[in-house]
mmCIF file of C-alpha atoms and ligand atoms in Angstrom:
data_model
loop_
_atom_site.group_PDB
_atom_site.id
_atom_site.type_symbol
_atom_site.label_atom_id
_atom_site.label_comp_id
_atom_site.label_asym_id
_atom_site.label_seq_id
_atom_site.Cartn_x
_atom_site.Cartn_y
_atom_site.Cartn_z
ATOM 1 C CA MET A 1 -18.026 -18.377 13.369
ATOM 2 C CA GLN A 2 -15.363 -18.500 16.839
ATOM 3 C CA ASN A 3 -16.198 -15.866 18.922
ATOM 4 C CA ARG A 4 -20.223 -16.067 18.986
ATOM 5 C CA TYR A 5 -19.729 -14.082 22.260
ATOM 6 C CA GLY A 6 -17.498 -12.023 21.122
ATOM 7 C CA LEU A 7 -13.767 -11.432 23.816
ATOM 8 C CA ALA A 8 -13.098 -7.907 26.001
ATOM 9 C CA GLU A 9 -12.073 -5.216 24.635
ATOM 10 C CA GLU A 10 -9.015 -5.435 26.627
ATOM 11 C CA VAL A 11 -7.767 -9.703 25.419
ATOM 12 C CA VAL A 12 -8.438 -8.476 21.856
ATOM 13 C CA LEU A 13 -6.256 -5.274 22.151
ATOM 14 C CA ALA A 14 -3.715 -7.700 24.264
ATOM 15 C CA ARG A 15 -3.476 -10.513 21.448
ATOM 16 C CA LEU A 16 -3.318 -7.664 18.586
ATOM 17 C CA GLU A 17 -0.340 -6.339 20.461
ATOM 18 C CA GLU A 18 0.950 -9.867 20.801
ATOM 19 C CA ILE A 19 1.116 -10.368 17.238
ATOM 20 C CA ARG A 20 2.074 -6.617 16.182
ATOM 21 C CA ARG A 21 5.433 -7.837 18.609
ATOM 22 C CA LYS A 22 5.612 -9.959 16.384
ATOM 23 C CA ASP A 23 6.781 -7.676 13.086
ATOM 24 C CA THR A 24 10.230 -6.587 12.176
ATOM 25 C CA PRO A 25 11.258 -3.538 14.810
ATOM 26 C CA PRO A 26 11.355 0.162 12.827
ATOM 27 C CA SER A 27 15.300 0.546 14.058
ATOM 28 C CA THR A 28 16.731 -2.948 12.082
ATOM 29 C CA ILE A 29 14.900 -2.073 9.323
ATOM 30 C CA PHE A 30 17.455 -0.772 6.502
ATOM 31 C CA SER A 31 15.066 -1.710 3.282
ATOM 32 C CA SER A 32 11.984 0.196 3.407
ATOM 33 C CA MET A 33 11.445 3.629 1.383
ATOM 34 C CA CYS A 34 8.227 4.415 3.352
ATOM 35 C CA ALA A 35 10.032 6.469 5.849
ATOM 36 C CA GLN A 36 8.840 6.297 10.237
ATOM 37 C CA PRO A 37 5.452 8.651 10.366
ATOM 38 C CA HIS A 38 6.570 12.031 11.614
ATOM 39 C CA PRO A 39 4.733 12.251 15.901
ATOM 40 C CA ILE A 40 2.517 14.981 13.537
ATOM 41 C CA ALA A 41 0.911 13.159 10.962
ATOM 42 C CA VAL A 42 0.075 10.136 13.376
ATOM 43 C CA ARG A 43 -2.022 12.608 15.659
ATOM 44 C CA ALA A 44 -3.580 14.542 12.475
ATOM 45 C CA HIS A 45 -4.333 10.835 11.582
ATOM 46 C CA SER A 46 -6.292 9.566 13.980
ATOM 47 C CA MET A 47 -8.866 13.266 14.296
ATOM 48 C CA PHE A 48 -9.670 12.530 10.776
ATOM 49 C CA LEU A 49 -10.073 8.729 10.548
ATOM 50 C CA PRO A 50 -13.899 8.190 9.533
ATOM 51 C CA THR A 51 -14.119 11.260 6.499
ATOM 52 C CA ASN A 52 -14.316 9.980 3.033
ATOM 53 C CA LEU A 53 -12.757 12.024 0.182
ATOM 54 C CA GLY A 54 -14.723 9.824 -2.112
ATOM 55 C CA ASP A 55 -17.800 11.880 -0.814
ATOM 56 C CA PRO A 56 -15.823 14.991 -0.683
ATOM 57 C CA GLY A 57 -19.252 17.166 -0.065
ATOM 58 C CA LEU A 58 -20.049 15.242 2.678
ATOM 59 C CA PHE A 59 -16.606 16.679 4.073
ATOM 60 C CA GLN A 60 -15.806 20.078 2.325
ATOM 61 C CA GLY A 61 -13.346 20.527 5.160
ATOM 62 C CA THR A 62 -11.327 17.462 4.874
ATOM 63 C CA ALA A 63 -11.391 18.169 0.918
ATOM 64 C CA THR A 64 -9.982 21.207 0.917
ATOM 65 C CA LEU A 65 -6.560 20.066 2.787
ATOM 66 C CA GLU A 66 -6.689 17.762 -0.676
ATOM 67 C CA ALA A 67 -6.454 21.263 -2.440
ATOM 68 C CA GLU A 68 -3.771 23.163 -0.245
ATOM 69 C CA VAL A 69 -1.777 19.974 -0.333
ATOM 70 C CA ILE A 70 -1.923 19.910 -3.506
ATOM 71 C CA SER A 71 -1.092 23.370 -4.107
ATOM 72 C CA TRP A 72 2.354 23.101 -1.752
ATOM 73 C CA PHE A 73 3.145 20.522 -4.182
ATOM 74 C CA LEU A 74 2.385 22.472 -7.412
ATOM 75 C CA ASP A 75 4.456 25.248 -5.830
ATOM 76 C CA LEU A 76 7.602 23.226 -4.934
ATOM 77 C CA PHE A 77 7.036 21.647 -8.255
ATOM 78 C CA GLN A 78 7.525 24.976 -10.305
ATOM 79 C CA CYS A 79 3.586 24.493 -11.683
ATOM 80 C CA GLN A 80 1.201 26.823 -9.487
ATOM 81 C CA ASP A 81 -1.182 26.681 -13.061
ATOM 82 C CA ALA A 82 -1.246 22.520 -12.749
ATOM 83 C CA GLY A 83 -3.653 20.643 -11.376
ATOM 84 C CA GLY A 84 -3.461 17.018 -8.995
ATOM 85 C CA CYS A 85 -4.801 14.931 -6.960
ATOM 86 C CA ILE A 86 -3.761 12.881 -3.750
ATOM 87 C CA THR A 87 -3.669 8.747 -4.132
ATOM 88 C CA SER A 88 -2.920 6.027 -2.085
ATOM 89 C CA GLY A 89 0.841 5.905 -3.261
ATOM 90 C CA GLY A 90 3.229 5.058 -6.311
ATOM 91 C CA THR A 91 1.052 2.080 -7.925
ATOM 92 C CA GLU A 92 -2.046 4.357 -7.719
ATOM 93 C CA SER A 93 -0.779 7.857 -9.379
ATOM 94 C CA ASN A 94 1.778 5.370 -12.576
ATOM 95 C CA ILE A 95 -1.302 3.108 -13.381
ATOM 96 C CA GLN A 96 -3.145 6.466 -13.163
ATOM 97 C CA ALA A 97 -0.955 8.719 -15.558
ATOM 98 C CA LEU A 98 -0.498 5.686 -18.193
ATOM 99 C CA SER A 99 -4.041 5.535 -17.862
ATOM 100 C CA ILE A 100 -4.690 9.309 -18.709
ATOM 101 C CA ALA A 101 -1.411 8.770 -21.319
ATOM 102 C CA THR A 102 -2.813 5.555 -22.809
ATOM 103 C CA ARG A 103 -6.375 7.004 -22.878
ATOM 104 C CA GLN A 104 -5.616 9.602 -24.888
ATOM 105 C CA HIS A 105 -3.469 7.622 -27.893
ATOM 106 C CA LEU A 106 -6.899 5.427 -27.818
ATOM 107 C CA LEU A 107 -9.506 8.240 -28.701
ATOM 108 C CA SER A 108 -6.897 9.931 -31.088
ATOM 109 C CA LYS A 109 -4.967 6.857 -33.034
ATOM 110 C CA LYS A 110 -7.837 4.508 -34.023
ATOM 111 C CA HIS A 111 -7.466 1.745 -31.383
ATOM 112 C CA MET A 112 -3.634 0.844 -32.356
ATOM 113 C CA ARG A 113 -2.089 -0.973 -29.455
ATOM 114 C CA PRO A 114 -0.227 1.860 -27.919
ATOM 115 C CA ASN A 115 3.525 1.413 -26.100
ATOM 116 C CA VAL A 116 5.091 2.877 -23.151
ATOM 117 C CA ILE A 117 8.758 3.218 -22.658
ATOM 118 C CA VAL A 118 10.112 2.353 -19.248
ATOM 119 C CA PRO A 119 13.802 2.261 -17.680
ATOM 120 C CA ALA A 120 14.817 -1.092 -16.957
ATOM 121 C CA SER A 121 15.291 -0.069 -13.422
ATOM 122 C CA ALA A 122 11.326 0.858 -13.409
ATOM 123 C CA HIS A 123 9.438 -0.164 -10.080
ATOM 124 C CA PHE A 124 7.059 -3.016 -11.081
ATOM 125 C CA SER A 125 4.272 -0.883 -10.645
ATOM 126 C CA PHE A 126 4.497 -0.414 -14.306
ATOM 127 C CA GLU A 127 4.425 -3.935 -15.221
ATOM 128 C CA LYS A 128 1.066 -4.267 -13.062
ATOM 129 C CA ALA A 129 -0.067 -0.661 -15.058
ATOM 130 C CA ALA A 130 0.595 -2.667 -18.893
ATOM 131 C CA ARG A 131 -1.795 -5.963 -17.856
ATOM 132 C CA LEU A 132 -4.561 -3.629 -16.244
ATOM 133 C CA LEU A 133 -3.720 -1.425 -19.188
ATOM 134 C CA GLY A 134 -3.372 -3.226 -22.152
ATOM 135 C CA PHE A 135 -0.362 -0.888 -23.329
ATOM 136 C CA GLU A 136 3.437 -2.288 -24.881
ATOM 137 C CA LEU A 137 6.195 -2.118 -22.320
ATOM 138 C CA ARG A 138 9.328 -1.081 -23.995
ATOM 139 C CA VAL A 139 12.189 -1.439 -22.427
ATOM 140 C CA ALA A 140 14.897 1.106 -22.444
ATOM 141 C CA ARG A 141 18.387 0.299 -21.595
ATOM 142 C CA GLU A 142 20.896 2.261 -18.796
ATOM 143 C CA GLU A 143 23.944 4.186 -18.640
ATOM 144 C CA THR A 144 25.080 3.574 -15.149
ATOM 145 C CA HIS A 145 21.694 2.972 -13.967
ATOM 146 C CA ARG A 146 19.836 6.021 -15.557
ATOM 147 C CA MET A 147 18.301 5.822 -18.971
ATOM 148 C CA ASP A 148 19.450 5.901 -21.919
ATOM 149 C CA PRO A 149 18.523 8.966 -23.936
ATOM 150 C CA GLU A 150 19.868 7.532 -27.180
ATOM 151 C CA HIS A 151 18.259 4.162 -26.833
ATOM 152 C CA VAL A 152 14.506 5.466 -25.678
ATOM 153 C CA SER A 153 15.255 7.383 -29.816
ATOM 154 C CA GLU A 154 15.187 3.846 -30.889
ATOM 155 C CA LEU A 155 12.545 2.837 -29.054
ATOM 156 C CA ILE A 156 9.866 5.090 -30.061
ATOM 157 C CA ASP A 157 7.473 4.463 -32.790
ATOM 158 C CA LYS A 158 3.748 5.826 -34.005
ATOM 159 C CA GLN A 159 2.380 3.844 -30.620
ATOM 160 C CA THR A 160 4.382 5.232 -28.583
ATOM 161 C CA CYS A 161 2.040 7.756 -25.967
ATOM 162 C CA CYS A 162 4.364 7.719 -23.107
ATOM 163 C CA ILE A 163 7.916 7.578 -22.080
ATOM 164 C CA VAL A 164 7.790 6.872 -18.134
ATOM 165 C CA THR A 165 11.688 8.860 -16.121
ATOM 166 C CA VAL A 166 12.184 8.121 -12.911
ATOM 167 C CA ALA A 167 13.711 10.552 -9.867
ATOM 168 C CA GLY A 168 15.672 8.557 -7.498
ATOM 169 C CA SER A 169 14.818 4.758 -8.565
ATOM 170 C CA THR A 170 14.167 2.489 -6.014
ATOM 171 C CA GLU A 171 16.759 0.430 -6.435
ATOM 172 C CA TYR A 172 19.947 2.389 -7.101
ATOM 173 C CA GLY A 173 18.362 5.904 -6.188
ATOM 174 C CA MET A 174 19.842 7.881 -9.588
ATOM 175 C CA VAL A 175 18.036 10.567 -11.481
ATOM 176 C CA ASP A 176 16.882 9.981 -14.973
ATOM 177 C CA PRO A 177 18.214 12.681 -17.675
ATOM 178 C CA VAL A 178 14.864 14.047 -17.323
ATOM 179 C CA PRO A 179 15.391 17.754 -20.047
ATOM 180 C CA ASP A 180 17.318 15.059 -22.202
ATOM 181 C CA LEU A 181 14.485 12.625 -21.840
ATOM 182 C CA ALA A 182 11.693 15.484 -21.958
ATOM 183 C CA ALA A 183 12.641 17.197 -25.275
ATOM 184 C CA LEU A 184 12.485 13.952 -27.558
ATOM 185 C CA ALA A 185 8.912 13.628 -26.283
ATOM 186 C CA LYS A 186 8.376 16.971 -26.945
ATOM 187 C CA GLU A 187 9.771 16.531 -30.285
ATOM 188 C CA HIS A 188 7.242 13.412 -30.761
ATOM 189 C CA GLU A 189 4.369 14.656 -28.905
ATOM 190 C CA ILE A 190 4.470 11.695 -26.140
ATOM 191 C CA PHE A 191 3.303 12.446 -22.943
ATOM 192 C CA LEU A 192 6.227 12.437 -20.296
ATOM 193 C CA HIS A 193 5.761 10.793 -16.765
ATOM 194 C CA VAL A 194 8.147 12.112 -14.484
ATOM 195 C CA ASP A 195 7.803 8.966 -11.533
ATOM 196 C CA ALA A 196 8.903 10.703 -8.690
ATOM 197 C CA ALA A 197 7.743 8.543 -5.327
ATOM 198 C CA PHE A 198 10.424 8.670 -3.572
ATOM 199 C CA GLY A 199 12.499 11.238 -5.071
ATOM 200 C CA GLY A 200 10.179 14.232 -5.657
ATOM 201 C CA LEU A 201 10.590 15.121 -1.469
ATOM 202 C CA VAL A 202 14.267 14.340 -1.329
ATOM 203 C CA LEU A 203 15.624 16.644 -4.729
ATOM 204 C CA PRO A 204 13.395 19.872 -4.365
ATOM 205 C CA PHE A 205 16.110 20.470 -0.882
ATOM 206 C CA LEU A 206 19.372 19.625 -2.206
ATOM 207 C CA LYS A 207 21.628 22.168 -3.789
ATOM 208 C CA GLU A 208 23.090 21.193 -7.403
ATOM 209 C CA ALA A 209 20.057 18.581 -7.458
ATOM 210 C CA PRO A 210 18.980 17.033 -11.429
ATOM 211 C CA ARG A 211 16.847 18.898 -12.796
ATOM 212 C CA PHE A 212 13.164 17.117 -12.447
ATOM 213 C CA ASP A 213 10.292 19.129 -12.568
ATOM 214 C CA PHE A 214 7.460 21.388 -14.163
ATOM 215 C CA SER A 215 10.168 23.954 -14.888
ATOM 216 C CA ILE A 216 11.391 21.635 -17.365
ATOM 217 C CA ASP A 217 9.458 21.814 -20.889
ATOM 218 C CA GLY A 218 7.859 18.364 -21.911
ATOM 219 C CA VAL A 219 7.415 17.141 -18.309
ATOM 220 C CA SER A 220 3.477 16.439 -18.143
ATOM 221 C CA SER A 221 2.998 14.548 -15.153
ATOM 222 C CA ILE A 222 4.642 13.623 -11.621
ATOM 223 C CA CYS A 223 4.489 11.833 -8.788
ATOM 224 C CA VAL A 224 5.315 11.944 -5.480
ATOM 225 C CA ASP A 225 4.750 10.043 -2.344
ATOM 226 C CA PRO A 226 4.268 11.426 1.272
ATOM 227 C CA HIS A 227 4.578 8.330 2.452
ATOM 228 C CA LYS A 228 7.746 7.326 2.124
ATOM 229 C CA MET A 229 10.175 10.555 2.063
ATOM 230 C CA GLY A 230 7.238 13.053 3.749
ATOM 231 C CA MET A 231 6.429 10.918 6.749
ATOM 232 C CA SER A 232 3.221 11.140 6.799
ATOM 233 C CA THR A 233 0.877 8.042 6.968
ATOM 234 C CA ILE A 234 0.005 4.984 4.748
ATOM 235 C CA PRO A 235 -1.500 4.757 2.057
ATOM 236 C CA SER A 236 -0.277 8.548 1.389
ATOM 237 C CA GLY A 237 -0.100 9.580 -2.465
ATOM 238 C CA VAL A 238 0.374 12.659 -5.387
ATOM 239 C CA LEU A 239 0.001 12.667 -8.446
ATOM 240 C CA LEU A 240 -0.094 16.307 -10.748
ATOM 241 C CA PHE A 241 -0.513 17.033 -14.292
ATOM 242 C CA ARG A 242 0.714 19.772 -15.823
ATOM 243 C CA GLU A 243 -2.953 21.003 -17.382
ATOM 244 C CA GLN A 244 -5.764 20.572 -14.936
ATOM 245 C CA ASN A 245 -8.334 18.982 -17.965
ATOM 246 C CA PHE A 246 -5.893 15.618 -18.314
ATOM 247 C CA PHE A 247 -7.935 14.139 -15.803
ATOM 248 C CA ASP A 248 -11.230 14.717 -17.831
ATOM 249 C CA ILE A 249 -10.547 12.101 -19.292
ATOM 250 C CA LEU A 250 -11.113 9.420 -17.078
ATOM 251 C CA SER A 251 -14.179 11.373 -15.074
ATOM 252 C CA VAL A 252 -17.426 8.714 -14.561
ATOM 253 C CA ASP A 253 -21.080 9.998 -13.695
ATOM 254 C CA THR A 254 -21.364 9.299 -9.895
ATOM 255 C CA PRO A 255 -25.136 10.154 -9.895
ATOM 256 C CA TYR A 256 -26.230 9.368 -6.197
ATOM 257 C CA LEU A 257 -22.711 11.005 -4.397
ATOM 258 C CA SER A 258 -22.441 14.582 -3.540
ATOM 259 C CA LYS A 259 -20.504 15.413 -6.156
ATOM 260 C CA LYS A 260 -21.545 14.661 -9.628
ATOM 261 C CA THR A 261 -18.311 12.721 -10.953
ATOM 262 C CA SER A 262 -15.386 11.167 -10.751
ATOM 263 C CA PHE A 263 -12.103 10.490 -11.959
ATOM 264 C CA HIS A 264 -9.909 8.883 -9.178
ATOM 265 C CA LEU A 265 -9.140 5.372 -9.630
ATOM 266 C CA THR A 266 -10.228 3.652 -5.633
ATOM 267 C CA GLY A 267 -13.765 5.479 -4.930
ATOM 268 C CA THR A 268 -13.818 5.272 -0.717
ATOM 269 C CA ARG A 269 -10.613 7.257 -0.156
ATOM 270 C CA PRO A 270 -9.067 8.020 3.376
ATOM 271 C CA GLY A 271 -9.036 11.396 4.505
ATOM 272 C CA ALA A 272 -6.540 10.880 7.361
ATOM 273 C CA PRO A 273 -3.426 10.721 5.429
ATOM 274 C CA VAL A 274 -3.817 14.092 3.544
ATOM 275 C CA ALA A 275 -4.354 15.930 7.211
ATOM 276 C CA SER A 276 -1.051 13.943 7.778
ATOM 277 C CA THR A 277 0.619 15.344 5.066
ATOM 278 C CA TYR A 278 -0.264 18.738 5.689
ATOM 279 C CA ALA A 279 0.123 18.230 9.246
ATOM 280 C CA VAL A 280 3.986 17.661 8.283
ATOM 281 C CA LEU A 281 4.457 19.582 5.783
ATOM 282 C CA HIS A 282 2.944 22.516 7.429
ATOM 283 C CA HIS A 283 4.704 21.532 11.205
ATOM 284 C CA LEU A 284 8.163 21.003 9.421
ATOM 285 C CA GLY A 285 7.960 24.136 6.419
ATOM 286 C CA PHE A 286 10.225 23.868 3.948
ATOM 287 C CA ASP A 287 13.540 24.783 6.123
ATOM 288 C CA GLY A 288 12.309 21.798 8.467
ATOM 289 C CA MET A 289 12.190 19.065 5.529
ATOM 290 C CA GLN A 290 15.510 20.330 4.112
ATOM 291 C CA GLU A 291 17.489 20.090 7.249
ATOM 292 C CA ILE A 292 15.815 15.780 8.342
ATOM 293 C CA VAL A 293 16.612 15.539 3.737
ATOM 294 C CA GLN A 294 20.281 16.742 3.793
ATOM 295 C CA GLN A 295 21.193 15.024 6.814
ATOM 296 C CA CYS A 296 19.393 11.811 5.451
ATOM 297 C CA MET A 297 22.054 12.937 2.509
ATOM 298 C CA GLU A 298 24.761 13.478 4.992
ATOM 299 C CA ASN A 299 24.223 9.671 6.649
ATOM 300 C CA THR A 300 23.992 8.674 3.212
ATOM 301 C CA ARG A 301 27.644 9.211 2.552
ATOM 302 C CA TYR A 302 28.731 8.361 6.215
ATOM 303 C CA PHE A 303 26.951 4.924 5.655
ATOM 304 C CA ILE A 304 28.602 4.796 2.035
ATOM 305 C CA GLU A 305 32.399 6.195 3.454
ATOM 306 C CA GLU A 306 31.806 3.693 6.745
ATOM 307 C CA MET A 307 31.850 0.548 4.777
ATOM 308 C CA GLU A 308 34.687 1.582 2.185
ATOM 309 C CA ALA A 309 36.212 1.546 4.948
ATOM 310 C CA ILE A 310 35.988 -2.536 5.439
ATOM 311 C CA GLY A 311 36.812 -2.891 2.098
ATOM 312 C CA ILE A 312 32.842 -3.466 0.693
ATOM 313 C CA MET A 313 32.541 -1.225 -1.951
ATOM 314 C CA ARG A 314 30.124 1.295 -3.156
ATOM 315 C CA ALA A 315 27.747 -0.134 -6.056
ATOM 316 C CA VAL A 316 27.268 2.893 -7.038
ATOM 317 C CA THR A 317 26.892 7.348 -6.067
ATOM 318 C CA PRO A 318 23.657 7.626 -5.463
ATOM 319 C CA ASP A 319 21.416 11.099 -5.971
ATOM 320 C CA VAL A 320 19.202 10.328 -3.352
ATOM 321 C CA ASN A 321 19.385 8.894 0.295
ATOM 322 C CA VAL A 322 19.984 5.123 -1.526
ATOM 323 C CA ALA A 323 23.129 3.648 -0.714
ATOM 324 C CA THR A 324 24.587 0.071 -2.595
ATOM 325 C CA PHE A 325 27.029 -1.965 -1.487
ATOM 326 C CA HIS A 326 28.732 -5.046 -3.618
ATOM 327 C CA PRO A 327 27.539 -8.558 -2.052
ATOM 328 C CA HIS A 328 28.609 -8.952 1.205
ATOM 329 C CA ASN A 329 26.903 -11.720 4.197
ATOM 330 C CA ILE A 330 24.290 -9.750 6.225
ATOM 331 C CA PRO A 331 24.739 -10.709 10.195
ATOM 332 C CA GLU A 332 21.699 -10.871 12.419
ATOM 333 C CA PRO A 333 19.528 -8.267 13.095
ATOM 334 C CA TRP A 334 19.458 -6.249 9.861
ATOM 335 C CA VAL A 335 16.691 -6.161 7.871
ATOM 336 C CA VAL A 336 18.034 -5.311 3.964
ATOM 337 C CA SER A 337 17.338 -6.147 0.356
ATOM 338 C CA HIS A 338 19.169 -7.040 -2.250
ATOM 339 C CA THR A 339 18.779 -5.441 -5.701
ATOM 340 C CA ARG A 340 18.055 -7.254 -8.912
ATOM 341 C CA GLY A 341 21.692 -7.014 -9.977
ATOM 342 C CA GLY A 342 23.081 -8.599 -6.648
ATOM 343 C CA ASP A 343 23.699 -5.567 -5.003
ATOM 344 C CA VAL A 344 23.102 -4.869 -1.495
ATOM 345 C CA ARG A 345 20.519 -2.342 -0.914
ATOM 346 C CA MET A 346 20.155 0.010 1.814
ATOM 347 C CA VAL A 347 17.062 3.185 2.036
ATOM 348 C CA ILE A 348 18.515 6.366 4.643
ATOM 349 C CA THR A 349 14.994 6.997 5.753
ATOM 350 C CA PRO A 350 14.907 9.848 8.665
ATOM 351 C CA HIS A 351 15.533 6.974 11.815
ATOM 352 C CA ILE A 352 18.894 5.703 9.849
ATOM 353 C CA THR A 353 20.965 7.710 12.437
ATOM 354 C CA CYS A 354 25.104 7.579 12.846
ATOM 355 C CA GLU A 355 24.214 5.116 15.732
ATOM 356 C CA LEU A 356 22.784 2.530 13.882
ATOM 357 C CA ILE A 357 25.095 2.764 11.243
ATOM 358 C CA ASP A 358 27.724 2.247 13.119
ATOM 359 C CA SER A 359 26.126 -0.565 14.794
ATOM 360 C CA TYR A 360 25.856 -1.700 10.993
ATOM 361 C CA VAL A 361 29.402 -1.370 10.003
ATOM 362 C CA THR A 362 30.267 -3.031 13.170
ATOM 363 C CA ASP A 363 28.381 -5.857 12.958
ATOM 364 C CA VAL A 364 29.488 -6.350 9.458
ATOM 365 C CA LYS A 365 33.120 -6.180 9.841
ATOM 366 C CA LYS A 366 32.653 -9.123 12.635
ATOM 367 C CA LEU A 367 30.303 -11.573 10.465
ATOM 368 C CA ASN A 368 33.101 -10.766 6.844
ATOM 369 C CA GLU A 369 36.006 -11.499 8.778
ATOM 370 C CA LYS A 370 35.331 -14.817 10.138
HETATM 371 N N1 PLP B 1 7.852 4.385 -7.403
HETATM 372 C C1 PLP B 1 8.584 3.953 -7.169
HETATM 373 C C2 PLP B 1 9.860 5.052 -8.303
HETATM 374 C C3 PLP B 1 9.338 3.426 -6.260
HETATM 375 O O1 PLP B 1 10.096 3.524 -4.906
HETATM 376 C C4 PLP B 1 8.335 2.921 -5.708
HETATM 377 C C5 PLP B 1 8.585 2.588 -4.046
HETATM 378 O O2 PLP B 1 8.628 1.765 -3.634
HETATM 379 C C6 PLP B 1 6.710 2.908 -6.050
HETATM 380 C C7 PLP B 1 7.291 3.625 -7.150
HETATM 381 C C8 PLP B 1 5.439 2.090 -5.748
HETATM 382 O O3 PLP B 1 4.849 2.738 -4.065
HETATM 383 P P1 PLP B 1 3.835 2.622 -3.439
HETATM 384 O O4 PLP B 1 4.532 1.379 -2.821
HETATM 385 O O5 PLP B 1 3.593 3.125 -2.670
HETATM 386 O O6 PLP B 1 2.775 1.715 -4.480
#
């Protein structure tokens, strides 16, 4: 043991501060889908730090917050009768949705290996889900970075248990043609999961946005992450199912806890990010969220125009606030990421202001002129 006698509180905290300074400052990060938490999110999070929704009977107040957050999202996604739960984020939500779809298939089709169809640009959490759950992953082609329903139709067979569609893709910020894919899923009686981890808290606040929610017949489940555009604290995910009893299929007995069954993937579940999500949504309301999201979209358009003015063209016109550009040299200290196709990718979360965009564009212009 290195510190047998322990260190003074100030010494440990000073060390932590020094370590924290090695992290990249948020103002230079253009690559993250997780928005900076709203100040009220941080306060609410710290109020609920010791709470554990893994044993909800002990935290009945916090459990009501989970129910209220779910109800808020069901309203937003147009299906008050549906059910849902809080997760740690998009990865857990996607794994749980596919866990239900594959289990349903195995129970009805006598243990034939199921397959799941995903768009080529799907998040890597689906590869994790395939390894964990043992299904075959079938990758559908895309047209302008959106899933091609014709190819999906060719890939469907009797062992297809789920079609995954994305509303706000990680790399290019595109929305798949969910109504067409839902119609296919309905025709073949297949589960349809919408991964709206990012776009779920963007699209409902835009005028004339592509449709993706429960108002479309055939959509079985939707996931959305408050720790992305919801400005909540990490980890905050939400998973919703059209039919509440979908969750029963994952239920296990939990004899020594206050509630006797659980369908969640994790045991201990933090209540703090649930309080944080509740606080942001209730503080901002629909109008406050709309104002922030519309500003992000405005800034995305501004970014694209300013880059094109210096000769660096967009890769696509996105459906949500993700801007992608043809490859160029990246000046310091800015942090961007690259798509699998080599384009430069930026996520225009609320802290990316026009001033920050101007600084980036000026630095890019100088560097690329050399
Ligand atoms: N789905 C999409 C579309 C995403 O963009 C991401 C993450 O960026 C995820 C799922 C995974 O979310 P998380 O990192 O919160 O597990």
